Amino acid sequence: MIKRIWNGYTTRENADAYERLLDTFVFPGIEAKKIHGYRSIELLRREADDEVQFTTVMSFDSLDNVIAFQGADYEAAYVPEQARKILKRWDQRSTHHEVLQTRIYG
C-alpha cells in the first residue's frame, strides 16, 4: 500500500468553500477516473495561525497505480484550476510513503 500525502492552505475565509469544492468536485473527479488500485482518500483540516491547512492522504495498491493517476512525474501535485483559485498556497509536490504497518486498536 502506498500513501500519497499533499498539503494545501487557504485563508480562514476560504476554508469552508475549499472543503465544499473538494467534496463536490475534486474528490468525485478523482473517483470518476476509476484508477485501478486507487483505494481511498482522507481529508484532514487544521487551523493554523492566519490560515487553514488541508492535508489529503490517498491510498493506492502500488506506485504503478499512482503513476496511472498522475503520470510519469507522479510526485507533481494534482491541483485543479478551480482549487487554485481558492487556495492561498500549496505543496508543489506530493510525497509517497510505503505502508509498513497498520495497527487498529479496539
Backbone as ProteinMPNN parsed JSONL, in Angstrom:
{"seq_chain_A": "MIKRIWNGYTTRENADAYERLLDTFVFPGIEAKKIHGYRSIELLRREADDEVQFTTVMSFDSLDNVIAFQGADYEAAYVPEQARKILKRWDQRSTHHEVLQTRIYG", "coords_chain_A": {"N_chain_A": [[0.86, -1.183, 0.0], [0.507, 2.213, -0.824], [0.76, 5.485, 0.37], [-0.216, 8.643, -0.614], [0.615, 11.859, 0.055], [-0.378, 15.192, 0.556], [-0.415, 18.779, 0.899], [-2.46, 21.664, 1.194], [-3.255, 25.156, 1.523], [-5.498, 27.557, 2.82], [-7.015, 30.819, 3.202], [-8.659, 31.718, 6.26], [-11.203, 32.586, 5.654], [-11.766, 31.363, 3.208], [-11.796, 28.671, 3.72], [-14.069, 26.938, 4.235], [-15.343, 27.031, 1.749], [-13.392, 25.863, 0.141], [-13.306, 23.28, 1.224], [-15.889, 22.418, 0.532], [-15.612, 22.449, -2.271], [-13.74, 20.389, -2.634], [-15.299, 18.224, -1.751], [-17.496, 18.217, -3.505], [-16.529, 18.435, -6.127], [-13.647, 17.981, -6.671], [-12.887, 15.494, -5.348], [-14.987, 13.718, -6.317], [-14.26, 13.887, -9.034], [-11.75, 12.644, -9.072], [-12.504, 10.059, -8.282], [-14.087, 9.393, -10.472], [-12.245, 8.842, -12.424], [-11.621, 6.229, -12.138], [-9.266, 4.746, -11.434], [-7.279, 1.945, -11.488], [-6.435, 0.216, -8.564], [-6.593, 2.436, -6.926], [-7.632, 3.278, -3.741], [-8.682, 4.9, -1.612], [-9.403, 8.186, -0.204], [-8.437, 10.508, 2.223], [-9.349, 13.346, 4.131], [-7.885, 15.874, 5.912], [-8.057, 18.538, 8.264], [-6.768, 21.548, 9.577], [-6.594, 24.242, 11.753], [-4.428, 26.957, 11.634], [-2.673, 29.519, 12.856], [-3.057, 32.253, 10.81], [-4.238, 30.917, 8.731], [-5.717, 28.017, 7.088], [-4.927, 24.669, 7.062], [-5.094, 22.032, 4.794], [-4.871, 18.597, 4.438], [-4.421, 15.943, 2.267], [-4.702, 12.455, 2.06], [-4.081, 9.939, 0.077], [-4.779, 6.569, -0.847], [-3.215, 3.919, -2.454], [-2.771, 0.81, -4.203], [-0.234, 0.335, -5.279], [2.846, 1.891, -6.429], [2.782, 2.003, -9.18], [0.062, 2.341, -9.634], [-0.277, 4.931, -8.681], [1.209, 6.308, -10.584], [-0.413, 5.8, -12.783], [-2.531, 7.408, -12.08], [-1.393, 10.044, -11.886], [0.654, 10.301, -13.753], [3.946, 10.159, -15.374], [5.561, 11.992, -13.966], [4.966, 11.574, -11.151], [5.083, 12.679, -8.598], [4.257, 15.259, -8.813], [1.983, 17.786, -7.824], [-1.562, 17.389, -7.723], [-3.71, 19.651, -8.6], [-6.553, 20.992, -9.402], [-7.754, 23.65, -11.573], [-9.952, 25.115, -10.483], [-9.524, 24.755, -7.758], [-7.079, 26.027, -7.419], [-7.832, 28.664, -7.549], [-8.976, 29.149, -5.106], [-7.22, 28.343, -3.133], [-4.613, 29.537, -0.999], [-1.936, 28.885, -0.94], [0.097, 26.027, -1.858], [1.548, 22.716, -1.629], [3.909, 21.946, -4.049], [4.705, 19.457, -4.728], [3.802, 16.084, -4.084], [4.199, 13.696, -1.454], [5.243, 10.279, -1.141], [4.592, 7.306, 0.528], [5.436, 4.12, 1.705], [3.317, 1.821, 3.191], [4.018, 0.207, 6.082], [3.036, -0.911, 8.416], [-0.146, -1.315, 9.901], [-1.958, -0.673, 12.65], [-4.759, -1.412, 14.453], [-6.668, -0.427, 17.061], [-8.975, -1.762, 19.298]], "CA_chain_A": [[0.0, 0.0, 0.0], [1.21, 3.49, -0.918], [0.007, 6.674, 0.784], [0.184, 9.873, -1.292], [0.275, 12.911, 1.012], [-0.262, 16.528, -0.026], [-0.962, 19.859, 1.729], [-2.868, 22.939, 0.624], [-3.564, 26.125, 2.571], [-6.424, 28.618, 2.456], [-7.325, 31.789, 4.25], [-9.776, 31.245, 7.092], [-12.448, 32.931, 4.956], [-11.983, 30.456, 2.072], [-11.66, 27.273, 4.122], [-15.296, 26.167, 4.026], [-15.564, 26.938, 0.295], [-12.453, 24.876, -0.393], [-13.761, 21.963, 1.651], [-17.041, 22.081, -0.32], [-15.099, 22.148, -3.607], [-13.175, 19.036, -2.585], [-16.372, 17.256, -1.575], [-18.455, 18.193, -4.62], [-15.906, 18.466, -7.454], [-12.319, 17.372, -6.795], [-12.905, 14.07, -4.997], [-15.754, 12.961, -7.317], [-13.486, 13.827, -10.274], [-10.729, 11.602, -8.897], [-13.206, 8.777, -8.287], [-14.584, 9.139, -11.826], [-11.148, 8.335, -13.252], [-11.63, 4.776, -11.959], [-7.883, 4.283, -11.492], [-7.062, 0.623, -10.884], [-5.57, 0.259, -7.396], [-6.913, 3.567, -6.049], [-8.49, 2.722, -2.692], [-9.404, 5.855, -0.769], [-8.8, 9.486, 0.071], [-8.79, 11.081, 3.512], [-9.175, 14.792, 4.202], [-7.584, 16.385, 7.247], [-8.143, 20.002, 8.32], [-6.131, 22.079, 10.786], [-6.498, 25.697, 11.881], [-3.046, 27.306, 11.962], [-2.442, 30.969, 12.801], [-3.981, 33.013, 9.969], [-4.644, 30.111, 7.573], [-6.226, 26.681, 7.365], [-4.186, 23.647, 6.327], [-5.799, 20.823, 4.386], [-3.98, 17.513, 4.045], [-5.088, 14.788, 1.682], [-3.951, 11.21, 2.11], [-4.679, 8.999, -0.869], [-4.25, 5.216, -0.725], [-3.105, 3.155, -3.696], [-2.154, -0.5, -4.019], [1.182, 0.343, -5.658], [3.343, 3.098, -7.083], [2.284, 1.967, -10.567], [-1.283, 2.917, -9.623], [-0.091, 6.375, -8.528], [1.644, 6.776, -11.903], [-1.608, 5.776, -13.628], [-3.33, 8.564, -11.668], [-0.752, 11.343, -12.059], [1.589, 10.317, -14.87], [5.349, 9.842, -15.099], [6.009, 12.887, -12.888], [3.91, 11.23, -10.199], [5.146, 13.494, -7.383], [3.638, 16.565, -9.076], [0.707, 17.977, -7.142], [-2.79, 17.394, -8.516], [-4.479, 20.797, -8.109], [-7.381, 21.519, -10.486], [-7.813, 25.114, -11.689], [-10.924, 25.662, -9.535], [-8.892, 24.746, -6.435], [-6.016, 27.039, -7.429], [-8.459, 29.966, -7.35], [-9.376, 29.281, -3.707], [-6.072, 28.116, -2.257], [-3.64, 30.601, -0.747], [-0.674, 28.272, -1.367], [0.028, 24.571, -1.802], [2.759, 21.965, -1.933], [4.06, 21.673, -5.476], [4.987, 18.03, -4.856], [3.235, 15.166, -3.106], [5.141, 12.676, -1.002], [4.702, 8.927, -1.225], [5.104, 6.501, 1.628], [5.017, 2.73, 1.741], [2.731, 1.445, 4.473], [4.677, -0.968, 6.629], [2.182, -1.495, 9.436], [-1.359, -0.638, 10.332], [-2.445, -1.285, 13.885], [-6.074, -0.897, 14.809], [-6.982, -0.753, 18.45], [-10.385, -1.819, 19.656]], "C_chain_A": [[0.897, 1.234, 0.0], [0.26, 4.595, -0.467], [0.612, 7.885, 0.085], [-0.311, 11.033, -0.428], [0.578, 14.274, 0.406], [-0.929, 17.541, 0.9], [-1.305, 21.079, 0.894], [-3.342, 23.844, 1.74], [-4.5, 27.19, 2.013], [-6.417, 29.693, 3.536], [-8.46, 31.194, 5.078], [-11.111, 31.473, 6.382], [-12.774, 31.947, 3.835], [-12.019, 28.978, 2.448], [-12.917, 26.448, 3.852], [-15.593, 25.996, 2.537], [-14.626, 25.905, -0.319], [-12.875, 23.461, -0.008], [-14.961, 21.502, 0.811], [-16.59, 21.706, -1.731], [-14.491, 20.748, -3.657], [-14.286, 17.996, -2.578], [-17.265, 17.119, -2.804], [-17.821, 18.092, -5.999], [-14.605, 17.665, -7.534], [-12.358, 15.877, -6.497], [-13.776, 13.254, -5.956], [-15.012, 12.848, -8.661], [-12.403, 12.771, -10.22], [-11.386, 10.227, -8.974], [-13.684, 8.403, -9.684], [-13.496, 8.612, -12.763], [-11.046, 6.819, -13.187], [-10.228, 4.176, -12.134], [-7.781, 2.938, -10.782], [-6.093, 0.769, -9.711], [-5.754, 1.474, -6.509], [-7.923, 3.063, -5.036], [-9.28, 3.747, -1.901], [-8.684, 7.197, -0.745], [-9.321, 9.957, 1.422], [-8.522, 12.575, 3.459], [-8.979, 15.187, 5.656], [-7.612, 17.913, 7.181], [-7.561, 20.474, 9.644], [-6.07, 23.59, 10.723], [-5.075, 26.02, 12.323], [-2.841, 28.801, 11.759], [-3.487, 31.654, 11.932], [-4.444, 32.233, 8.735], [-5.169, 28.758, 8.041], [-5.479, 25.709, 6.448], [-5.112, 22.473, 6.039], [-4.754, 19.814, 3.941], [-4.831, 16.416, 3.442], [-4.13, 13.606, 1.746], [-4.69, 10.22, 1.213], [-4.014, 7.639, -0.688], [-4.332, 4.506, -2.069], [-2.467, 1.806, -3.387], [-0.653, -0.469, -4.28], [1.553, 1.69, -6.281], [2.906, 3.144, -8.546], [0.885, 2.564, -10.661], [-1.232, 4.431, -9.457], [0.301, 6.973, -9.877], [0.466, 6.782, -12.869], [-2.513, 6.971, -13.325], [-2.697, 9.876, -12.119], [0.205, 11.421, -13.241], [3.025, 10.08, -14.417], [5.94, 10.72, -13.997], [5.006, 12.757, -11.739], [3.952, 12.024, -8.894], [4.514, 14.881, -7.581], [2.273, 16.639, -8.398], [-0.444, 17.948, -8.149], [-3.685, 18.487, -7.939], [-5.28, 21.37, -9.276], [-7.48, 23.048, -10.435], [-8.783, 25.735, -10.69], [-10.338, 25.73, -8.124], [-7.811, 25.817, -6.344], [-6.58, 28.435, -7.152], [-8.809, 30.217, -5.89], [-8.183, 29.161, -2.764], [-5.187, 29.352, -2.145], [-2.258, 30.151, -1.229], [-0.826, 26.763, -1.248], [1.391, 23.968, -2.088], [2.79, 21.694, -3.43], [4.26, 20.181, -5.75], [4.248, 17.261, -3.76], [4.337, 14.218, -2.654], [4.443, 11.324, -1.007], [5.4, 8.044, -0.206], [4.569, 5.09, 1.514], [4.475, 2.424, 3.133], [3.391, 0.147, 4.932], [3.823, -1.686, 7.663], [0.929, -0.659, 9.592], [-1.842, -1.378, 11.565], [-3.755, -0.618, 14.25], [-6.389, -1.374, 16.21], [-8.487, -0.767, 18.631], [-11.189, -2.379, 18.582]], "O_chain_A": [[1.898, 1.299, 0.713], [-0.901, 4.633, -0.875], [1.815, 8.125, 0.182], [-1.513, 11.175, -0.204], [1.64, 14.49, -0.179], [-1.888, 17.214, 1.601], [-0.549, 21.479, 0.009], [-3.781, 23.368, 2.786], [-4.326, 27.665, 0.891], [-5.886, 29.5, 4.63], [-9.14, 30.269, 4.635], [-12.031, 30.663, 6.493], [-13.948, 31.721, 3.543], [-12.247, 28.125, 1.589], [-12.823, 25.358, 3.289], [-16.045, 24.933, 2.112], [-15.029, 25.153, -1.206], [-12.808, 22.547, -0.829], [-15.039, 20.336, 0.425], [-17.115, 20.764, -2.324], [-14.707, 20.008, -4.617], [-14.225, 17.007, -3.309], [-17.738, 16.024, -3.11], [-18.494, 17.704, -6.954], [-14.477, 16.771, -8.37], [-11.907, 15.075, -7.315], [-13.348, 12.181, -6.38], [-15.124, 11.832, -9.346], [-12.159, 12.076, -11.206], [-10.881, 9.332, -9.652], [-13.687, 7.226, -10.045], [-13.804, 8.001, -13.787], [-10.457, 6.192, -14.068], [-10.039, 3.22, -12.887], [-8.154, 2.812, -9.616], [-5.037, 1.384, -9.857], [-5.142, 1.552, -5.444], [-8.948, 2.49, -5.405], [-10.433, 3.496, -1.55], [-7.544, 7.333, -1.19], [-10.506, 9.817, 1.724], [-7.573, 13.017, 2.813], [-9.802, 14.874, 6.517], [-7.239, 18.507, 6.169], [-7.819, 19.888, 10.695], [-5.558, 24.16, 9.759], [-4.571, 25.429, 13.278], [-2.837, 29.289, 10.629], [-4.672, 31.646, 12.266], [-4.982, 32.822, 7.798], [-5.078, 28.404, 9.217], [-5.41, 25.899, 5.234], [-5.818, 21.987, 6.922], [-3.858, 20.138, 3.161], [-5.835, 16.004, 4.022], [-2.927, 13.737, 1.521], [-5.771, 9.735, 1.548], [-2.818, 7.565, -0.406], [-5.373, 4.494, -2.727], [-1.711, 1.675, -2.424], [0.115, -1.151, -3.601], [0.692, 2.506, -6.61], [2.685, 4.227, -9.088], [0.554, 3.218, -11.65], [-2.057, 5.142, -10.031], [-0.213, 8.02, -10.268], [0.36, 7.687, -13.696], [-3.184, 7.485, -14.22], [-3.385, 10.732, -12.676], [0.533, 12.521, -13.686], [3.289, 9.833, -13.24], [6.732, 10.243, -13.184], [4.295, 13.705, -11.404], [2.967, 12.045, -8.156], [4.268, 15.592, -6.607], [1.51, 15.673, -8.403], [-0.312, 18.422, -9.277], [-4.34, 18.285, -6.916], [-4.746, 22.153, -10.061], [-7.309, 23.654, -9.377], [-8.478, 26.774, -10.104], [-10.628, 26.665, -7.378], [-7.648, 26.445, -5.299], [-5.892, 29.286, -6.589], [-8.927, 31.369, -5.473], [-8.147, 29.807, -1.717], [-5.043, 30.114, -3.101], [-1.513, 30.92, -1.837], [-1.762, 26.275, -0.615], [2.263, 24.593, -2.692], [1.793, 21.257, -4.005], [4.015, 19.704, -6.858], [4.098, 17.751, -2.641], [5.293, 13.971, -3.388], [3.22, 11.235, -0.893], [6.626, 8.036, -0.094], [3.382, 4.887, 1.257], [5.116, 2.738, 4.136], [3.324, -0.875, 4.249], [3.872, -2.91, 7.78], [0.955, 0.561, 9.432], [-2.103, -2.58, 11.515], [-3.835, 0.607, 14.342], [-6.375, -2.57, 16.499], [-9.185, 0.13, 18.159], [-12.407, -2.5, 18.72]]}, "name": "protein", "num_of_chains": 1, "seq": "MIKRIWNGYTTRENADAYERLLDTFVFPGIEAKKIHGYRSIELLRREADDEVQFTTVMSFDSLDNVIAFQGADYEAAYVPEQARKILKRWDQRSTHHEVLQTRIYG"}
